[in-house]
């Protein structure tokens, strides 16, 4: 038998090794189980529930769809809301108490002693936009966050005594805010350290007692909140702040939309999976009902809403009543279902 030249022998051996390796790989692949295709889980059961805001809407209810959990708080226990994130600096007011704020532009705390009808009052926008707060950016730049030391006059809202206070924001760190506030006649002045509670979205302050209060639960414990709040109407005659009651989104990783359809049974995942969702906190809002002056009662408008919770679940939501069994307003009834 004629021997193969060395170089041809080497090439032949390489071909054999590669062929055997490929055969082994094909055999190994054929033994593996095919991965099952991911399937969308079936929708959840249709649920109904009711929350109690009370006839004057002074009870705030934080609600979680997956567990039907309700956490109730008293809306009147706080005045200012401080962003709790480590780098947070935004400060909001309790619009549900009809509070309003005027930036005087003055840095002389002692000399600000009045709030008259010519004051340029301002309000927070209900969609949660950080760029649309009454207090706004109270420091010079994002790097140093050195306070402008402008004095804000605060209308404390419904049934408040005293009616007005004034405040200077002195600074903020990763862990706390420092503010100075007093009555307009310079009595009851105090400098206060407001420590951030980083386990929740915001830290809430009662300006009368100077104490923070437990108001908002942890962000994972609710999807929407039923509350009284302020909505700003922009009309030809001017800007009108108005107290309304309705539902707002959890600002952390929760999105929503208002569906084009009002047919609760018809709306499914396929209909809304490609629809853009918004982070506007007031997408559900208040106008799923209206007051019928002829009937002297609230009538439901059958809007249908989609809420995407922090876990990525999509829920459809529709209201069907605003009264409890005793006929008292302020007790929304609604149905919802996981898509």
Short mmCIF file of C-alpha atoms in Angstrom, two decimals:
data_model
loop_
_atom_site.label_atom_id
_atom_site.label_comp_id
_atom_site.label_asym_id
_atom_site.label_seq_id
_atom_site.Cartn_x
_atom_site.Cartn_y
_atom_site.Cartn_z
CA UNK A 1 0.00 0.00 0.00
CA UNK A 2 1.34 3.38 -1.00
CA UNK A 3 1.91 5.70 1.97
CA UNK A 4 0.32 9.13 1.88
CA UNK A 5 2.70 12.08 1.87
CA UNK A 6 3.00 13.60 5.32
CA UNK A 7 1.21 16.84 4.48
CA UNK A 8 -1.71 15.01 2.83
CA UNK A 9 -1.91 12.65 5.81
CA UNK A 10 -2.13 15.60 8.17
CA UNK A 11 -4.90 17.23 6.14
CA UNK A 12 -6.82 13.97 6.07
CA UNK A 13 -6.59 13.61 9.86
CA UNK A 14 -7.87 17.18 10.33
CA UNK A 15 -10.88 16.45 8.12
CA UNK A 16 -11.68 13.28 10.11
CA UNK A 17 -11.45 15.07 13.47
CA UNK A 18 -13.69 17.89 12.30
CA UNK A 19 -16.23 15.45 10.91
CA UNK A 20 -16.35 13.47 14.15
CA UNK A 21 -16.71 16.70 16.20
CA UNK A 22 -19.59 17.88 14.02
CA UNK A 23 -21.30 14.49 14.31
CA UNK A 24 -20.97 14.60 18.10
CA UNK A 25 -22.37 18.12 18.24
CA UNK A 26 -25.37 17.12 16.11
CA UNK A 27 -26.04 14.11 18.35
CA UNK A 28 -25.81 16.26 21.48
CA UNK A 29 -28.15 18.88 20.02
CA UNK A 30 -30.69 16.26 19.01
CA UNK A 31 -30.82 14.97 22.60
CA UNK A 32 -31.62 18.38 24.09
CA UNK A 33 -35.25 19.22 24.84
CA UNK A 34 -36.76 22.08 22.91
CA UNK A 35 -37.47 25.18 24.97
CA UNK A 36 -41.24 25.75 25.17
CA UNK A 37 -42.46 29.04 23.75
CA UNK A 38 -43.45 31.60 26.40
CA UNK A 39 -47.19 31.94 26.60
CA UNK A 40 -49.14 34.88 27.93
CA UNK A 41 -50.86 33.81 31.16
CA UNK A 42 -54.64 33.82 31.03
CA UNK A 43 -56.32 37.01 32.29
CA UNK A 44 -57.34 37.18 35.92
CA UNK A 45 -60.88 37.02 37.17
CA UNK A 46 -63.02 40.14 37.05
CA UNK A 47 -63.06 41.77 40.50
CA UNK A 48 -65.16 44.49 42.12
CA UNK A 49 -64.37 46.67 45.11
CA UNK A 50 -65.25 49.90 46.88
CA UNK A 51 -63.19 52.45 48.79
CA UNK A 52 -64.36 55.02 51.31
CA UNK A 53 -63.06 58.56 50.90
CA UNK A 54 -65.90 59.93 53.01
CA UNK A 55 -68.50 62.54 52.15
CA UNK A 56 -65.97 65.37 52.41
CA UNK A 57 -63.14 63.31 50.84
CA UNK A 58 -60.80 63.71 53.79
CA UNK A 59 -59.76 60.04 53.77
CA UNK A 60 -57.03 59.10 51.33
CA UNK A 61 -57.02 55.43 50.24
CA UNK A 62 -53.92 53.78 48.78
CA UNK A 63 -55.01 50.77 46.73
CA UNK A 64 -53.22 47.68 45.34
CA UNK A 65 -55.02 45.66 42.65
CA UNK A 66 -53.32 42.28 43.10
CA UNK A 67 -54.24 41.99 46.77
CA UNK A 68 -57.21 44.39 46.97
CA UNK A 69 -55.30 46.02 49.84
CA UNK A 70 -56.57 49.37 51.12
CA UNK A 71 -54.40 51.64 53.27
CA UNK A 72 -56.28 54.64 54.67
CA UNK A 73 -54.75 57.95 55.73
CA UNK A 74 -56.12 61.32 56.88
CA UNK A 75 -55.51 63.92 54.16
CA UNK A 76 -55.41 66.76 56.71
CA UNK A 77 -52.38 65.51 58.64
CA UNK A 78 -49.73 67.17 56.47
CA UNK A 79 -48.86 70.40 54.64
CA UNK A 80 -45.59 69.88 52.73
CA UNK A 81 -44.25 66.86 50.85
CA UNK A 82 -40.45 66.44 50.50
CA UNK A 83 -38.96 64.15 47.86
CA UNK A 84 -37.24 61.31 49.71
CA UNK A 85 -34.76 60.04 47.10
CA UNK A 86 -31.07 60.42 47.99
CA UNK A 87 -30.60 63.14 45.37
CA UNK A 88 -34.15 64.44 45.72
CA UNK A 89 -34.94 68.13 46.26
CA UNK A 90 -38.53 68.73 45.08
CA UNK A 91 -41.05 70.10 47.58
CA UNK A 92 -44.81 70.05 47.02
CA UNK A 93 -47.83 71.28 48.94
CA UNK A 94 -51.02 69.52 50.00
CA UNK A 95 -53.29 70.70 47.20
CA UNK A 96 -56.17 68.71 48.69
CA UNK A 97 -56.21 71.20 51.57
CA UNK A 98 -56.51 74.09 49.07
CA UNK A 99 -53.02 75.31 49.97
CA UNK A 100 -51.21 77.80 47.75
CA UNK A 101 -47.74 79.32 47.71
CA UNK A 102 -46.32 82.72 46.76
CA UNK A 103 -42.63 83.20 46.04
CA UNK A 104 -42.03 86.76 47.26
CA UNK A 105 -38.57 86.96 45.67
CA UNK A 106 -37.31 88.60 48.87
CA UNK A 107 -34.46 87.08 50.85
CA UNK A 108 -35.17 89.15 53.97
CA UNK A 109 -37.10 86.71 56.12
CA UNK A 110 -38.05 89.16 58.88
CA UNK A 111 -39.40 91.82 56.52
CA UNK A 112 -41.95 89.55 54.79
CA UNK A 113 -45.00 90.23 56.95
CA UNK A 114 -48.04 90.25 54.63
CA UNK A 115 -49.91 88.28 52.00
CA UNK A 116 -52.54 90.38 50.26
CA UNK A 117 -54.85 89.95 47.29
CA UNK A 118 -52.11 91.08 44.92
CA UNK A 119 -49.92 88.11 45.83
CA UNK A 120 -48.95 85.92 42.88
CA UNK A 121 -50.18 82.60 44.23
CA UNK A 122 -49.06 79.43 42.53
CA UNK A 123 -49.99 75.73 42.69
CA UNK A 124 -48.55 72.31 41.86
CA UNK A 125 -49.74 70.64 38.66
CA UNK A 126 -51.68 67.43 39.37
CA UNK A 127 -49.89 65.30 36.75
CA UNK A 128 -46.84 65.05 39.02
CA UNK A 129 -44.48 66.85 36.62
CA UNK A 130 -41.44 67.88 38.66
CA UNK A 131 -40.98 70.97 36.49
CA UNK A 132 -44.43 72.31 37.41
CA UNK A 133 -44.34 72.87 41.15
CA UNK A 134 -45.16 76.10 42.95
CA UNK A 135 -41.88 76.17 44.86
CA UNK A 136 -39.85 75.16 41.82
CA UNK A 137 -36.05 75.11 41.77
CA UNK A 138 -35.16 76.93 44.96
CA UNK A 139 -31.36 76.70 44.54
CA UNK A 140 -28.85 78.31 42.21
CA UNK A 141 -27.48 75.28 40.32
CA UNK A 142 -27.62 71.49 40.33
CA UNK A 143 -23.97 71.12 41.33
CA UNK A 144 -23.84 73.05 44.59
CA UNK A 145 -27.57 73.36 45.30
CA UNK A 146 -26.91 76.52 47.21
CA UNK A 147 -30.23 77.99 48.25
CA UNK A 148 -31.46 81.25 46.74
CA UNK A 149 -32.92 81.91 50.22
CA UNK A 150 -36.12 83.29 48.71
CA UNK A 151 -39.00 83.62 51.15
CA UNK A 152 -42.21 81.77 50.33
CA UNK A 153 -45.55 82.78 51.82
CA UNK A 154 -47.73 79.72 52.36
CA UNK A 155 -51.51 79.81 52.50
CA UNK A 156 -52.15 76.88 54.85
CA UNK A 157 -55.49 76.06 53.25
CA UNK A 158 -58.86 74.95 54.56
CA UNK A 159 -59.72 75.77 58.18
CA UNK A 160 -56.10 76.65 58.92
CA UNK A 161 -55.07 78.63 61.97
CA UNK A 162 -52.91 80.57 61.49
CA UNK A 163 -53.92 81.14 57.87
CA UNK A 164 -50.42 81.99 56.63
CA UNK A 165 -46.84 81.03 57.29
CA UNK A 166 -43.58 81.99 55.61
CA UNK A 167 -40.66 79.71 54.81
CA UNK A 168 -37.06 79.77 53.64
CA UNK A 169 -35.42 76.60 52.32
CA UNK A 170 -31.88 76.67 53.68
CA UNK A 171 -30.46 73.55 52.08
CA UNK A 172 -30.69 69.85 51.23
CA UNK A 173 -28.38 66.85 51.50
CA UNK A 174 -28.71 63.19 50.63
CA UNK A 175 -30.42 62.61 53.96
CA UNK A 176 -32.31 65.75 54.97
CA UNK A 177 -33.70 69.21 54.20
CA UNK A 178 -33.22 72.30 56.38
CA UNK A 179 -36.02 74.87 56.40
CA UNK A 180 -36.87 77.95 58.45
CA UNK A 181 -40.48 78.99 58.89
CA UNK A 182 -42.64 81.22 61.07
CA UNK A 183 -45.93 83.08 61.26
CA UNK A 184 -46.05 86.27 59.21
CA UNK A 185 -45.66 88.35 62.38
CA UNK A 186 -42.36 86.52 63.03
CA UNK A 187 -43.75 84.53 65.95
CA UNK A 188 -43.28 80.77 66.28
CA UNK A 189 -40.09 80.89 64.22
CA UNK A 190 -38.12 77.67 64.03
CA UNK A 191 -35.38 76.07 61.99
CA UNK A 192 -36.21 72.47 61.25
CA UNK A 193 -34.26 69.47 59.98
CA UNK A 194 -36.60 67.32 57.87
CA UNK A 195 -35.00 63.91 57.55
CA UNK A 196 -35.70 61.97 54.35
CA UNK A 197 -37.50 58.67 54.74
CA UNK A 198 -35.89 56.83 51.83
CA UNK A 199 -38.27 53.87 52.15
CA UNK A 200 -41.10 55.92 50.65
CA UNK A 201 -41.50 58.32 47.74
CA UNK A 202 -41.87 61.43 49.91
CA UNK A 203 -41.57 62.61 53.50
CA UNK A 204 -44.58 64.52 54.84
CA UNK A 205 -44.46 67.44 57.27
CA UNK A 206 -47.12 68.90 59.55
CA UNK A 207 -46.09 72.58 59.72
CA UNK A 208 -48.18 73.21 62.83
CA UNK A 209 -46.50 70.58 65.00
CA UNK A 210 -43.16 70.59 63.18
CA UNK A 211 -43.31 66.79 62.99
CA UNK A 212 -43.13 64.40 60.06
CA UNK A 213 -46.14 62.11 59.71
CA UNK A 214 -46.69 58.58 58.40
CA UNK A 215 -48.84 59.22 55.36
CA UNK A 216 -47.69 57.47 52.19
CA UNK A 217 -46.99 53.71 52.33
CA UNK A 218 -43.99 52.07 50.66
CA UNK A 219 -44.18 52.32 46.85
CA UNK A 220 -44.56 48.55 46.41
CA UNK A 221 -47.67 48.57 48.60
CA UNK A 222 -50.02 50.46 46.26
CA UNK A 223 -50.80 51.11 42.60
CA UNK A 224 -53.23 54.03 42.73
CA UNK A 225 -54.40 56.46 45.40
CA UNK A 226 -57.91 57.80 45.88
CA UNK A 227 -57.75 61.33 47.23
CA UNK A 228 -58.92 64.91 47.10
CA UNK A 229 -56.48 67.06 45.14
CA UNK A 230 -56.27 70.28 43.16
CA UNK A 231 -56.73 70.46 39.41
CA UNK A 232 -55.76 73.57 37.45
CA UNK A 233 -58.22 74.72 34.78
CA UNK A 234 -56.74 76.90 32.04
CA UNK A 235 -59.52 79.01 30.55
CA UNK A 236 -59.90 82.14 28.45
CA UNK A 237 -60.82 84.04 31.58
CA UNK A 238 -57.68 82.92 33.39
CA UNK A 239 -56.26 80.14 35.51
CA UNK A 240 -58.59 78.54 38.03
CA UNK A 241 -57.41 76.11 40.74
CA UNK A 242 -60.22 73.79 41.80
CA UNK A 243 -60.56 71.02 44.37
CA UNK A 244 -61.52 67.67 42.86
CA UNK A 245 -61.55 64.07 44.04
CA UNK A 246 -60.44 61.04 42.11
CA UNK A 247 -57.57 58.62 41.59
CA UNK A 248 -53.86 59.25 40.95
CA UNK A 249 -51.10 56.83 39.93
CA UNK A 250 -48.26 55.75 42.17
CA UNK A 251 -45.39 57.87 40.77
CA UNK A 252 -42.90 55.00 40.96
CA UNK A 253 -42.85 52.70 37.90
CA UNK A 254 -46.62 52.88 37.41
CA UNK A 255 -48.10 53.94 34.08
CA UNK A 256 -51.58 54.34 32.66
CA UNK A 257 -53.80 55.24 29.74
CA UNK A 258 -57.40 56.09 29.03
CA UNK A 259 -58.86 53.53 26.63
CA UNK A 260 -60.76 54.52 23.49
CA UNK A 261 -63.28 51.81 24.27
CA UNK A 262 -65.67 51.80 27.23
CA UNK A 263 -66.63 48.14 26.76
CA UNK A 264 -65.08 46.44 29.78
CA UNK A 265 -65.58 42.88 28.49
CA UNK A 266 -64.19 43.67 25.05
CA UNK A 267 -60.91 45.34 26.02
CA UNK A 268 -58.11 42.77 26.21
CA UNK A 269 -54.33 42.55 26.11
CA UNK A 270 -54.11 42.45 22.32
CA UNK A 271 -56.08 45.70 22.03
CA UNK A 272 -53.78 47.72 24.26
CA UNK A 273 -50.38 45.97 24.18
CA UNK A 274 -48.94 48.49 21.71
CA UNK A 275 -50.65 51.57 23.09
CA UNK A 276 -48.31 54.18 24.63
CA UNK A 277 -48.65 54.55 28.38
CA UNK A 278 -48.12 57.76 30.32
CA UNK A 279 -46.54 58.53 33.68
CA UNK A 280 -48.95 61.45 34.22
CA UNK A 281 -50.24 60.76 37.70
CA UNK A 282 -53.71 62.16 36.98
CA UNK A 283 -54.43 60.01 33.90
CA UNK A 284 -57.36 58.41 35.79
CA UNK A 285 -58.22 61.69 37.45
CA UNK A 286 -61.64 62.87 38.54
CA UNK A 287 -63.84 63.17 35.44
CA UNK A 288 -65.09 59.57 35.35
CA UNK A 289 -68.04 61.16 37.13
CA UNK A 290 -69.94 64.44 36.90
CA UNK A 291 -72.47 66.22 39.04
CA UNK A 292 -75.94 66.23 37.48
CA UNK A 293 -77.63 69.38 38.80
CA UNK A 294 -81.04 68.22 37.57
CA UNK A 295 -80.79 64.99 39.56
CA UNK A 296 -78.67 66.51 42.38
CA UNK A 297 -76.27 63.59 42.36
CA UNK A 298 -73.09 62.29 40.78
CA UNK A 299 -73.42 60.25 37.59
CA UNK A 300 -70.70 57.88 36.39
CA UNK A 301 -69.03 58.37 33.01
CA UNK A 302 -67.98 54.86 31.87
CA UNK A 303 -64.38 55.68 30.97
CA UNK A 304 -62.10 52.67 30.96
CA UNK A 305 -58.49 52.92 32.14
CA UNK A 306 -55.42 50.72 31.85
CA UNK A 307 -52.85 50.68 34.67
CA UNK A 308 -49.45 49.03 34.43
CA UNK A 309 -48.20 48.31 37.93
CA UNK A 310 -44.56 48.24 39.07
CA UNK A 311 -44.46 44.46 38.48
CA UNK A 312 -45.39 44.88 34.81
CA UNK A 313 -48.96 43.62 35.17
CA UNK A 314 -51.66 45.35 33.12
CA UNK A 315 -55.04 46.03 34.72
CA UNK A 316 -58.21 47.41 33.23
CA UNK A 317 -60.31 49.59 35.52
CA UNK A 318 -63.81 51.04 35.26
CA UNK A 319 -65.98 52.86 37.80
CA UNK A 320 -69.70 52.16 38.10
CA UNK A 321 -70.89 54.03 41.22
CA UNK A 322 -69.91 56.84 43.58
CA UNK A 323 -72.26 56.11 46.50
CA UNK A 324 -72.35 53.56 49.29
CA UNK A 325 -75.44 51.51 50.12
CA UNK A 326 -76.67 54.29 52.41
CA UNK A 327 -76.58 56.76 49.52
CA UNK A 328 -73.58 58.72 50.81
CA UNK A 329 -71.21 60.14 48.19
CA UNK A 330 -67.47 59.63 48.31
CA UNK A 331 -67.48 55.83 48.13
CA UNK A 332 -66.34 54.88 44.60
CA UNK A 333 -67.25 51.42 43.34
CA UNK A 334 -65.21 49.95 40.53
CA UNK A 335 -64.41 46.76 38.64
CA UNK A 336 -60.98 45.69 37.49
CA UNK A 337 -59.22 42.74 35.88
CA UNK A 338 -55.66 41.70 35.14
CA UNK A 339 -55.14 41.39 31.39
#
